[in-house]
mmCIF file of C-alpha atoms in Angstrom:
data_model
loop_
_atom_site.group_PDB
_atom_site.id
_atom_site.type_symbol
_atom_site.label_atom_id
_atom_site.label_comp_id
_atom_site.label_asym_id
_atom_site.label_seq_id
_atom_site.Cartn_x
_atom_site.Cartn_y
_atom_site.Cartn_z
ATOM 1 C CA UNK A 1 99.485 70.479 158.833
ATOM 2 C CA UNK A 2 101.930 71.631 161.520
ATOM 3 C CA UNK A 3 103.019 74.942 160.020
ATOM 4 C CA UNK A 4 99.481 75.932 159.068
ATOM 5 C CA UNK A 5 98.222 75.061 162.552
ATOM 6 C CA UNK A 6 100.773 77.466 164.034
ATOM 7 C CA UNK A 7 100.086 80.165 161.475
ATOM 8 C CA UNK A 8 96.269 79.926 161.354
ATOM 9 C CA UNK A 9 95.515 81.697 164.687
ATOM 10 C CA UNK A 10 97.831 84.600 163.808
ATOM 11 C CA UNK A 11 97.448 85.125 160.077
ATOM 12 C CA UNK A 12 94.224 87.121 160.290
ATOM 13 C CA UNK A 13 95.918 89.519 162.743
ATOM 14 C CA UNK A 14 98.906 89.614 160.376
ATOM 15 C CA UNK A 15 96.625 90.531 157.456
ATOM 16 C CA UNK A 16 94.815 93.231 159.458
ATOM 17 C CA UNK A 17 98.168 94.718 160.492
ATOM 18 C CA UNK A 18 99.222 94.779 156.835
ATOM 19 C CA UNK A 19 96.024 96.605 155.854
ATOM 20 C CA UNK A 20 96.526 99.176 158.633
ATOM 21 C CA UNK A 21 100.094 99.781 157.449
ATOM 22 C CA UNK A 22 98.889 100.173 153.867
ATOM 23 C CA UNK A 23 96.325 102.760 154.930
ATOM 24 C CA UNK A 24 98.818 104.998 156.731
ATOM 25 C CA UNK A 25 99.122 108.269 154.835
ATOM 26 C CA UNK A 26 102.344 109.852 153.690
ATOM 27 C CA UNK A 27 104.501 106.715 153.933
ATOM 28 C CA UNK A 28 107.163 107.250 151.285
ATOM 29 C CA UNK A 29 110.402 105.363 150.803
ATOM 30 C CA UNK A 30 112.621 105.438 153.901
ATOM 31 C CA UNK A 31 115.386 108.054 153.857
ATOM 32 C CA UNK A 32 118.400 106.297 155.349
ATOM 33 C CA UNK A 33 119.994 103.287 153.665
ATOM 34 C CA UNK A 34 119.776 101.287 156.889
ATOM 35 C CA UNK A 35 116.093 102.070 157.298
ATOM 36 C CA UNK A 36 115.498 101.312 153.623
ATOM 37 C CA UNK A 37 117.201 97.940 153.994
ATOM 38 C CA UNK A 38 115.069 97.106 157.037
ATOM 39 C CA UNK A 39 111.829 98.014 155.236
ATOM 40 C CA UNK A 40 112.875 96.098 152.126
ATOM 41 C CA UNK A 41 113.653 93.078 154.297
ATOM 42 C CA UNK A 42 110.331 93.440 156.101
ATOM 43 C CA UNK A 43 108.387 93.544 152.836
ATOM 44 C CA UNK A 44 110.454 90.668 151.427
ATOM 45 C CA UNK A 45 109.868 88.558 154.536
ATOM 46 C CA UNK A 46 106.149 89.303 154.306
ATOM 47 C CA UNK A 47 106.010 88.228 150.659
ATOM 48 C CA UNK A 48 107.984 85.032 151.172
ATOM 49 C CA UNK A 49 106.254 83.967 154.404
ATOM 50 C CA UNK A 50 102.679 84.593 153.241
ATOM 51 C CA UNK A 51 103.265 82.905 149.895
ATOM 52 C CA UNK A 52 105.001 79.914 151.470
ATOM 53 C CA UNK A 53 101.915 79.461 153.663
ATOM 54 C CA UNK A 54 99.753 79.954 150.571
ATOM 55 C CA UNK A 55 101.684 77.230 148.714
ATOM 56 C CA UNK A 56 101.531 74.787 151.620
ATOM 57 C CA UNK A 57 97.781 75.254 151.994
ATOM 58 C CA UNK A 58 97.294 74.977 148.257
ATOM 59 C CA UNK A 59 99.031 71.607 148.269
ATOM 60 C CA UNK A 60 97.246 70.576 151.454
ATOM 61 C CA UNK A 61 93.736 71.347 150.183
ATOM 62 C CA UNK A 62 94.180 69.620 146.817
ATOM 63 C CA UNK A 63 96.180 66.534 147.835
ATOM 64 C CA UNK A 64 95.372 65.655 151.471
ATOM 65 C CA UNK A 65 92.044 64.079 152.372
ATOM 66 C CA UNK A 66 89.652 65.418 155.009
ATOM 67 C CA UNK A 67 88.229 62.517 157.018
ATOM 68 C CA UNK A 68 88.959 60.241 154.064
ATOM 69 C CA UNK A 69 87.484 62.598 151.416
ATOM 70 C CA UNK A 70 89.348 64.727 148.904
ATOM 71 C CA UNK A 71 88.062 68.169 148.005
ATOM 72 C CA UNK A 72 87.485 68.240 144.246
ATOM 73 C CA UNK A 73 86.211 71.692 143.275
ATOM 74 C CA UNK A 74 89.175 73.893 142.406
ATOM 75 C CA UNK A 75 86.875 76.635 141.075
ATOM 76 C CA UNK A 76 85.356 76.982 144.558
ATOM 77 C CA UNK A 77 88.812 77.795 145.941
ATOM 78 C CA UNK A 78 89.252 80.378 143.196
ATOM 79 C CA UNK A 79 85.898 81.873 144.229
ATOM 80 C CA UNK A 80 86.994 82.129 147.886
ATOM 81 C CA UNK A 81 90.237 83.852 146.922
ATOM 82 C CA UNK A 82 88.483 86.305 144.611
ATOM 83 C CA UNK A 83 85.825 87.266 147.164
ATOM 84 C CA UNK A 84 88.489 87.934 149.785
ATOM 85 C CA UNK A 85 90.393 90.055 147.276
ATOM 86 C CA UNK A 86 87.266 92.056 146.403
ATOM 87 C CA UNK A 87 86.697 92.934 150.073
ATOM 88 C CA UNK A 88 90.339 93.957 150.437
ATOM 89 C CA UNK A 89 90.262 96.048 147.231
ATOM 90 C CA UNK A 90 87.051 97.872 148.183
ATOM 91 C CA UNK A 91 88.333 98.704 151.674
ATOM 92 C CA UNK A 92 91.684 99.919 150.356
ATOM 93 C CA UNK A 93 90.075 101.928 147.532
ATOM 94 C CA UNK A 94 87.899 103.723 150.089
ATOM 95 C CA UNK A 95 90.800 104.300 152.482
ATOM 96 C CA UNK A 96 93.018 105.616 149.676
ATOM 97 C CA UNK A 97 90.075 107.576 148.225
ATOM 98 C CA UNK A 98 90.368 105.934 144.841
ATOM 99 C CA UNK A 99 87.309 106.081 142.545
ATOM 100 C CA UNK A 100 85.002 103.059 142.731
ATOM 101 C CA UNK A 101 83.480 103.424 139.267
ATOM 102 C CA UNK A 102 85.027 101.366 136.493
ATOM 103 C CA UNK A 103 87.744 103.137 134.505
ATOM 104 C CA UNK A 104 87.706 100.631 131.638
ATOM 105 C CA UNK A 105 84.793 98.958 129.816
ATOM 106 C CA UNK A 106 83.403 96.052 131.828
ATOM 107 C CA UNK A 107 83.714 93.690 128.877
ATOM 108 C CA UNK A 108 87.500 94.168 128.940
ATOM 109 C CA UNK A 109 87.616 93.355 132.649
ATOM 110 C CA UNK A 110 85.436 90.329 131.902
ATOM 111 C CA UNK A 111 87.837 88.951 129.278
ATOM 112 C CA UNK A 112 90.727 89.247 131.740
ATOM 113 C CA UNK A 113 88.571 87.605 134.413
ATOM 114 C CA UNK A 114 87.796 84.607 132.203
ATOM 115 C CA UNK A 115 91.448 83.797 131.567
ATOM 116 C CA UNK A 116 92.276 84.588 135.213
ATOM 117 C CA UNK A 117 89.722 82.166 136.693
ATOM 118 C CA UNK A 118 90.484 79.257 134.410
ATOM 119 C CA UNK A 119 94.242 79.759 134.711
ATOM 120 C CA UNK A 120 93.941 79.544 138.503
ATOM 121 C CA UNK A 121 91.628 76.553 138.259
ATOM 122 C CA UNK A 122 94.078 74.700 136.001
ATOM 123 C CA UNK A 123 96.827 75.509 138.506
ATOM 124 C CA UNK A 124 94.851 73.868 141.325
ATOM 125 C CA UNK A 125 93.809 70.894 139.180
ATOM 126 C CA UNK A 126 97.412 70.231 138.162
ATOM 127 C CA UNK A 127 98.280 69.535 141.824
ATOM 128 C CA UNK A 128 96.058 66.453 141.706
ATOM 129 C CA UNK A 129 98.393 64.854 139.168
ATOM 130 C CA UNK A 130 101.857 66.467 139.471
ATOM 131 C CA UNK A 131 103.969 67.514 142.429
ATOM 132 C CA UNK A 132 104.047 70.993 143.913
ATOM 133 C CA UNK A 133 107.643 71.452 142.702
ATOM 134 C CA UNK A 134 106.541 70.792 139.121
ATOM 135 C CA UNK A 135 103.787 73.380 139.496
ATOM 136 C CA UNK A 136 106.248 75.933 140.855
ATOM 137 C CA UNK A 137 108.663 75.246 138.022
ATOM 138 C CA UNK A 138 105.776 75.833 135.649
ATOM 139 C CA UNK A 139 105.553 79.390 136.976
ATOM 140 C CA UNK A 140 109.143 79.909 135.812
ATOM 141 C CA UNK A 141 108.668 77.950 132.603
ATOM 142 C CA UNK A 142 105.857 80.349 131.636
ATOM 143 C CA UNK A 143 108.498 82.960 130.746
ATOM 144 C CA UNK A 144 108.432 81.663 127.181
ATOM 145 C CA UNK A 145 104.613 81.808 126.756
ATOM 146 C CA UNK A 146 104.509 85.315 128.254
ATOM 147 C CA UNK A 147 107.202 86.488 125.842
ATOM 148 C CA UNK A 148 105.359 84.957 122.897
ATOM 149 C CA UNK A 149 102.042 86.557 123.955
ATOM 150 C CA UNK A 150 103.853 89.885 124.390
ATOM 151 C CA UNK A 151 105.189 89.670 120.833
ATOM 152 C CA UNK A 152 101.828 88.673 119.343
ATOM 153 C CA UNK A 153 99.559 91.048 121.277
ATOM 154 C CA UNK A 154 101.715 94.012 122.289
ATOM 155 C CA UNK A 155 104.403 93.861 119.543
ATOM 156 C CA UNK A 156 107.144 93.640 122.162
ATOM 157 C CA UNK A 157 110.742 92.757 121.419
ATOM 158 C CA UNK A 158 113.185 90.879 123.650
ATOM 159 C CA UNK A 159 116.962 90.861 123.746
ATOM 160 C CA UNK A 160 119.311 87.910 123.438
ATOM 161 C CA UNK A 161 119.813 87.795 127.216
ATOM 162 C CA UNK A 162 116.063 87.365 127.780
ATOM 163 C CA UNK A 163 115.905 84.471 125.334
ATOM 164 C CA UNK A 164 119.034 82.841 126.835
ATOM 165 C CA UNK A 165 117.574 83.061 130.349
ATOM 166 C CA UNK A 166 114.280 81.621 129.093
ATOM 167 C CA UNK A 167 116.214 78.805 127.380
ATOM 168 C CA UNK A 168 118.190 78.033 130.578
ATOM 169 C CA UNK A 169 114.950 77.931 132.576
ATOM 170 C CA UNK A 170 113.423 75.614 129.973
ATOM 171 C CA UNK A 171 116.471 73.281 130.031
ATOM 172 C CA UNK A 172 116.571 73.177 133.840
ATOM 173 C CA UNK A 173 112.843 72.529 134.045
ATOM 174 C CA UNK A 174 113.097 69.756 131.453
ATOM 175 C CA UNK A 175 115.947 68.117 133.373
ATOM 176 C CA UNK A 176 113.886 68.208 136.564
ATOM 177 C CA UNK A 177 110.923 66.603 134.791
ATOM 178 C CA UNK A 178 113.002 63.888 133.118
ATOM 179 C CA UNK A 179 115.227 62.740 135.989
ATOM 180 C CA UNK A 180 112.964 61.940 138.920
ATOM 181 C CA UNK A 181 109.436 61.619 140.303
ATOM 182 C CA UNK A 182 107.011 64.322 139.215
ATOM 183 C CA UNK A 183 103.619 62.826 140.004
ATOM 184 C CA UNK A 184 101.270 63.792 142.830
ATOM 185 C CA UNK A 185 100.498 61.485 145.734
ATOM 186 C CA UNK A 186 96.801 61.740 144.822
ATOM 187 C CA UNK A 187 97.060 60.161 141.348
ATOM 188 C CA UNK A 188 100.587 58.962 140.657
ATOM 189 C CA UNK A 189 99.612 57.164 137.455
ATOM 190 C CA UNK A 190 98.195 60.121 135.558
ATOM 191 C CA UNK A 191 101.001 62.677 135.340
ATOM 192 C CA UNK A 192 100.232 63.369 131.672
ATOM 193 C CA UNK A 193 96.857 64.812 132.634
ATOM 194 C CA UNK A 194 98.613 67.040 135.149
ATOM 195 C CA UNK A 195 100.985 68.317 132.471
ATOM 196 C CA UNK A 196 97.989 69.136 130.271
ATOM 197 C CA UNK A 197 96.493 71.217 133.086
ATOM 198 C CA UNK A 198 99.878 72.832 133.674
ATOM 199 C CA UNK A 199 100.202 73.643 129.972
ATOM 200 C CA UNK A 200 96.733 75.191 129.959
ATOM 201 C CA UNK A 201 97.703 77.206 133.035
ATOM 202 C CA UNK A 202 100.838 78.516 131.308
ATOM 203 C CA UNK A 203 98.927 79.631 128.221
ATOM 204 C CA UNK A 204 96.022 81.225 130.111
ATOM 205 C CA UNK A 205 98.221 82.836 132.757
ATOM 206 C CA UNK A 206 100.519 84.311 130.133
ATOM 207 C CA UNK A 207 97.469 85.654 128.324
ATOM 208 C CA UNK A 208 96.087 87.099 131.573
ATOM 209 C CA UNK A 209 99.260 89.031 132.352
ATOM 210 C CA UNK A 210 99.468 90.406 128.802
ATOM 211 C CA UNK A 211 95.828 91.495 128.801
ATOM 212 C CA UNK A 212 96.164 93.093 132.257
ATOM 213 C CA UNK A 213 99.182 95.076 131.148
ATOM 214 C CA UNK A 214 97.420 96.213 127.965
ATOM 215 C CA UNK A 215 94.312 97.162 129.938
ATOM 216 C CA UNK A 216 96.323 99.157 132.457
ATOM 217 C CA UNK A 217 98.227 101.087 129.791
ATOM 218 C CA UNK A 218 95.179 101.884 127.664
ATOM 219 C CA UNK A 219 92.850 103.061 130.451
ATOM 220 C CA UNK A 220 95.220 104.176 133.255
ATOM 221 C CA UNK A 221 93.253 102.296 135.893
ATOM 222 C CA UNK A 222 94.280 102.671 139.530
ATOM 223 C CA UNK A 223 95.638 99.597 141.294
ATOM 224 C CA UNK A 224 92.733 98.881 143.651
ATOM 225 C CA UNK A 225 90.111 99.848 141.050
ATOM 226 C CA UNK A 226 91.456 97.295 138.601
ATOM 227 C CA UNK A 227 91.895 94.727 141.347
ATOM 228 C CA UNK A 228 88.314 95.259 142.522
ATOM 229 C CA UNK A 229 86.653 94.860 139.124
ATOM 230 C CA UNK A 230 88.778 91.983 137.849
ATOM 231 C CA UNK A 231 88.223 90.024 141.057
ATOM 232 C CA UNK A 232 84.526 90.891 141.229
ATOM 233 C CA UNK A 233 83.956 89.657 137.684
ATOM 234 C CA UNK A 234 86.222 86.674 138.371
ATOM 235 C CA UNK A 235 83.948 85.786 141.307
ATOM 236 C CA UNK A 236 80.943 86.016 138.966
ATOM 237 C CA UNK A 237 82.677 83.733 136.449
ATOM 238 C CA UNK A 238 83.515 81.290 139.254
ATOM 239 C CA UNK A 239 79.925 81.195 140.529
ATOM 240 C CA UNK A 240 78.578 80.718 136.999
ATOM 241 C CA UNK A 241 81.003 77.857 136.423
ATOM 242 C CA UNK A 242 80.080 76.199 139.723
ATOM 243 C CA UNK A 243 76.348 76.499 138.982
ATOM 244 C CA UNK A 244 76.641 75.260 135.393
ATOM 245 C CA UNK A 245 78.668 72.218 136.454
ATOM 246 C CA UNK A 246 76.536 71.487 139.534
ATOM 247 C CA UNK A 247 79.564 71.860 141.815
ATOM 248 C CA UNK A 248 78.451 74.714 144.052
ATOM 249 C CA UNK A 249 76.150 72.775 146.391
ATOM 250 C CA UNK A 250 78.557 69.817 146.853
ATOM 251 C CA UNK A 251 81.376 72.261 147.599
ATOM 252 C CA UNK A 252 79.284 74.091 150.197
ATOM 253 C CA UNK A 253 78.207 70.792 151.786
ATOM 254 C CA UNK A 254 81.832 69.635 151.927
ATOM 255 C CA UNK A 255 82.757 72.913 153.627
ATOM 256 C CA UNK A 256 79.970 72.504 156.173
ATOM 257 C CA UNK A 257 80.910 68.886 156.910
ATOM 258 C CA UNK A 258 84.650 69.509 157.294
ATOM 259 C CA UNK A 259 85.516 72.477 159.555
ATOM 260 C CA UNK A 260 89.211 71.786 159.013
ATOM 261 C CA UNK A 261 88.751 72.449 155.294
ATOM 262 C CA UNK A 262 86.939 75.700 156.061
ATOM 263 C CA UNK A 263 89.865 76.813 158.232
ATOM 264 C CA UNK A 264 92.403 75.857 155.554
ATOM 265 C CA UNK A 265 90.434 77.668 152.840
ATOM 266 C CA UNK A 266 90.179 80.764 155.055
ATOM 267 C CA UNK A 267 93.947 80.792 155.667
ATOM 268 C CA UNK A 268 94.562 80.175 151.959
ATOM 269 C CA UNK A 269 92.525 83.248 150.990
ATOM 270 C CA UNK A 270 93.863 85.346 153.890
ATOM 271 C CA UNK A 271 97.486 84.617 153.003
ATOM 272 C CA UNK A 272 96.809 85.541 149.368
ATOM 273 C CA UNK A 273 95.245 88.856 150.400
ATOM 274 C CA UNK A 274 97.922 89.627 153.025
ATOM 275 C CA UNK A 275 100.668 89.020 150.472
ATOM 276 C CA UNK A 276 99.229 91.721 148.240
ATOM 277 C CA UNK A 277 100.060 94.502 150.692
ATOM 278 C CA UNK A 278 103.690 93.383 150.875
ATOM 279 C CA UNK A 279 103.909 92.928 147.103
ATOM 280 C CA UNK A 280 102.542 96.379 146.339
ATOM 281 C CA UNK A 281 104.633 98.040 149.040
ATOM 282 C CA UNK A 282 107.889 96.483 147.901
ATOM 283 C CA UNK A 283 107.216 97.247 144.241
ATOM 284 C CA UNK A 284 106.276 100.844 145.055
ATOM 285 C CA UNK A 285 109.202 101.574 147.363
ATOM 286 C CA UNK A 286 111.995 99.451 145.861
ATOM 287 C CA UNK A 287 111.024 98.576 142.286
ATOM 288 C CA UNK A 288 110.137 95.601 140.128
ATOM 289 C CA UNK A 289 113.643 94.158 140.046
ATOM 290 C CA UNK A 290 113.885 93.769 143.824
ATOM 291 C CA UNK A 291 110.437 92.185 143.723
ATOM 292 C CA UNK A 292 111.542 89.763 140.981
ATOM 293 C CA UNK A 293 114.496 88.659 143.115
ATOM 294 C CA UNK A 294 112.174 88.259 146.120
ATOM 295 C CA UNK A 295 109.858 86.031 144.077
ATOM 296 C CA UNK A 296 112.829 83.868 143.078
ATOM 297 C CA UNK A 297 113.621 83.410 146.783
ATOM 298 C CA UNK A 298 109.958 82.632 147.393
ATOM 299 C CA UNK A 299 109.970 79.863 144.788
ATOM 300 C CA UNK A 300 113.087 78.264 146.270
ATOM 301 C CA UNK A 301 111.684 78.468 149.814
ATOM 302 C CA UNK A 302 108.283 77.107 148.775
ATOM 303 C CA UNK A 303 109.809 74.067 147.048
ATOM 304 C CA UNK A 304 112.199 73.317 149.941
ATOM 305 C CA UNK A 305 109.462 73.672 152.579
ATOM 306 C CA UNK A 306 107.112 71.490 150.522
ATOM 307 C CA UNK A 307 109.693 68.717 150.189
ATOM 308 C CA UNK A 308 110.534 68.861 153.891
ATOM 309 C CA UNK A 309 106.974 69.104 155.186
ATOM 310 C CA UNK A 310 105.332 66.517 152.941
ATOM 311 C CA UNK A 311 108.430 64.264 152.810
ATOM 312 C CA UNK A 312 108.468 64.122 149.002
ATOM 313 C CA UNK A 313 111.314 62.337 147.211
ATOM 314 C CA UNK A 314 113.746 64.301 145.016
ATOM 315 C CA UNK A 315 116.813 63.076 143.076
ATOM 316 C CA UNK A 316 120.221 64.751 142.798
ATOM 317 C CA UNK A 317 119.665 65.382 139.083
ATOM 318 C CA UNK A 318 116.393 67.117 139.906
ATOM 319 C CA UNK A 319 118.254 69.304 142.390
ATOM 320 C CA UNK A 320 120.701 70.140 139.594
ATOM 321 C CA UNK A 321 117.774 71.105 137.350
ATOM 322 C CA UNK A 322 116.346 73.349 140.042
ATOM 323 C CA UNK A 323 119.769 74.944 140.494
ATOM 324 C CA UNK A 324 119.968 75.768 136.764
ATOM 325 C CA UNK A 325 116.485 77.311 136.800
ATOM 326 C CA UNK A 326 116.999 79.550 139.805
ATOM 327 C CA UNK A 327 120.578 80.464 138.885
ATOM 328 C CA UNK A 328 119.233 81.751 135.558
ATOM 329 C CA UNK A 329 116.456 83.695 137.287
ATOM 330 C CA UNK A 330 118.812 85.257 139.837
ATOM 331 C CA UNK A 331 121.245 86.134 137.042
ATOM 332 C CA UNK A 332 118.409 87.882 135.212
ATOM 333 C CA UNK A 333 117.483 89.868 138.324
ATOM 334 C CA UNK A 334 121.080 90.881 139.131
ATOM 335 C CA UNK A 335 121.872 91.939 135.557
ATOM 336 C CA UNK A 336 118.632 93.919 135.383
ATOM 337 C CA UNK A 337 119.562 95.773 138.582
ATOM 338 C CA UNK A 338 122.948 96.614 137.100
ATOM 339 C CA UNK A 339 121.557 97.719 133.739
ATOM 340 C CA UNK A 340 118.500 99.732 134.815
ATOM 341 C CA UNK A 341 119.037 103.045 136.679
ATOM 342 C CA UNK A 342 117.247 103.252 140.018
ATOM 343 C CA UNK A 343 114.916 106.127 139.140
ATOM 344 C CA UNK A 344 114.282 104.877 135.623
ATOM 345 C CA UNK A 345 113.193 101.579 137.076
ATOM 346 C CA UNK A 346 111.023 103.075 139.746
ATOM 347 C CA UNK A 347 108.931 105.805 138.144
ATOM 348 C CA UNK A 348 106.431 103.644 136.197
ATOM 349 C CA UNK A 349 106.099 101.258 139.124
ATOM 350 C CA UNK A 350 104.169 103.789 141.178
ATOM 351 C CA UNK A 351 101.356 102.866 138.803
ATOM 352 C CA UNK A 352 101.953 99.131 138.976
ATOM 353 C CA UNK A 353 98.857 96.975 138.751
ATOM 354 C CA UNK A 354 97.894 94.575 141.513
ATOM 355 C CA UNK A 355 96.171 91.409 140.455
ATOM 356 C CA UNK A 356 98.365 88.303 140.607
ATOM 357 C CA UNK A 357 101.000 87.267 143.127
ATOM 358 C CA UNK A 358 102.987 85.355 140.610
ATOM 359 C CA UNK A 359 105.247 87.389 138.339
ATOM 360 C CA UNK A 360 107.175 87.540 135.116
ATOM 361 C CA UNK A 361 109.416 90.602 135.127
ATOM 362 C CA UNK A 362 111.666 91.365 132.183
ATOM 363 C CA UNK A 363 114.282 94.096 132.238
ATOM 364 C CA UNK A 364 111.819 96.591 130.774
ATOM 365 C CA UNK A 365 109.241 96.294 133.601
ATOM 366 C CA UNK A 366 107.286 93.316 132.291
ATOM 367 C CA UNK A 367 105.413 93.294 135.599
ATOM 368 C CA UNK A 368 102.118 91.973 136.728
ATOM 369 C CA UNK A 369 100.830 91.025 140.167
ATOM 370 C CA UNK A 370 98.133 88.413 140.654
ATOM 371 C CA UNK A 371 96.655 87.260 143.917
#
């Protein structure tokens, strides 16, 4: 993996630098427009670059063999990511002097952790059967499930524009799926199984974001406190799953036998953690709508880099489908920036929760961050 081999020696330093920047006191939004643009670009570049590396390593670990052997335990990768996030959250909570005791009942964190772990696991498993581009499109396609969960659980309402954007994303995604190859190189004859995993991911991930938002609003948890407890309990769920399925020991043996896998897993977790600093910083300083646009750029870059690096085939009709999807998403972001006043957008985001690097942002701050 050429890009990963170049990035691997430097990413840990990159992550440490991000943590040091996050810990600097009194860093508010830059005053001048030029300085603000530079900082916004810096945060945006950090988000896109770390998540592109994250996507490449995700595809690498699940679809490329190590000395002729494929790694099979997706839950083990979830465990690695969650443990790295716990360390990051604890350090940042101490640096920022946030309380370490739980602000919400542990059973509520546990429910979120269950859906979080199995959503992530389904996301990894889907890569065994469908292409990375299909998985990325699924992250856009989940707009509809998130909206439905929001209506059912939080009694939200959505405007006609939101439904039209969701419909355009659905049509573009469907065109992509129907007009060219969608299967993974690992198991090209079992795409249906991959779509089942992807569907489970959409449902569980939409539920996770809705529950996180509800938890944050009801108990006013701080960002690193919530991140720490959700990831700590997610690690416990991951370990329990690995032990109950007998997968923990084989995963550890595979890691010991294949140093290249250990390096890839370390970069995978490090890039996920490093991205969280940039995500939080951009959301805090520039708002959810700028972050939503950045994530759209990230999706485009991740798909293009994946196709170029792994030499995957794509048809012109699939390119047209991708164009429809991302045109709709960019339209949503631009119209939201026009409609929502700067300060009105920004005030509630100083309390934004940090938990998932993928996002669904509607024009009313339907925000959640997941690592």
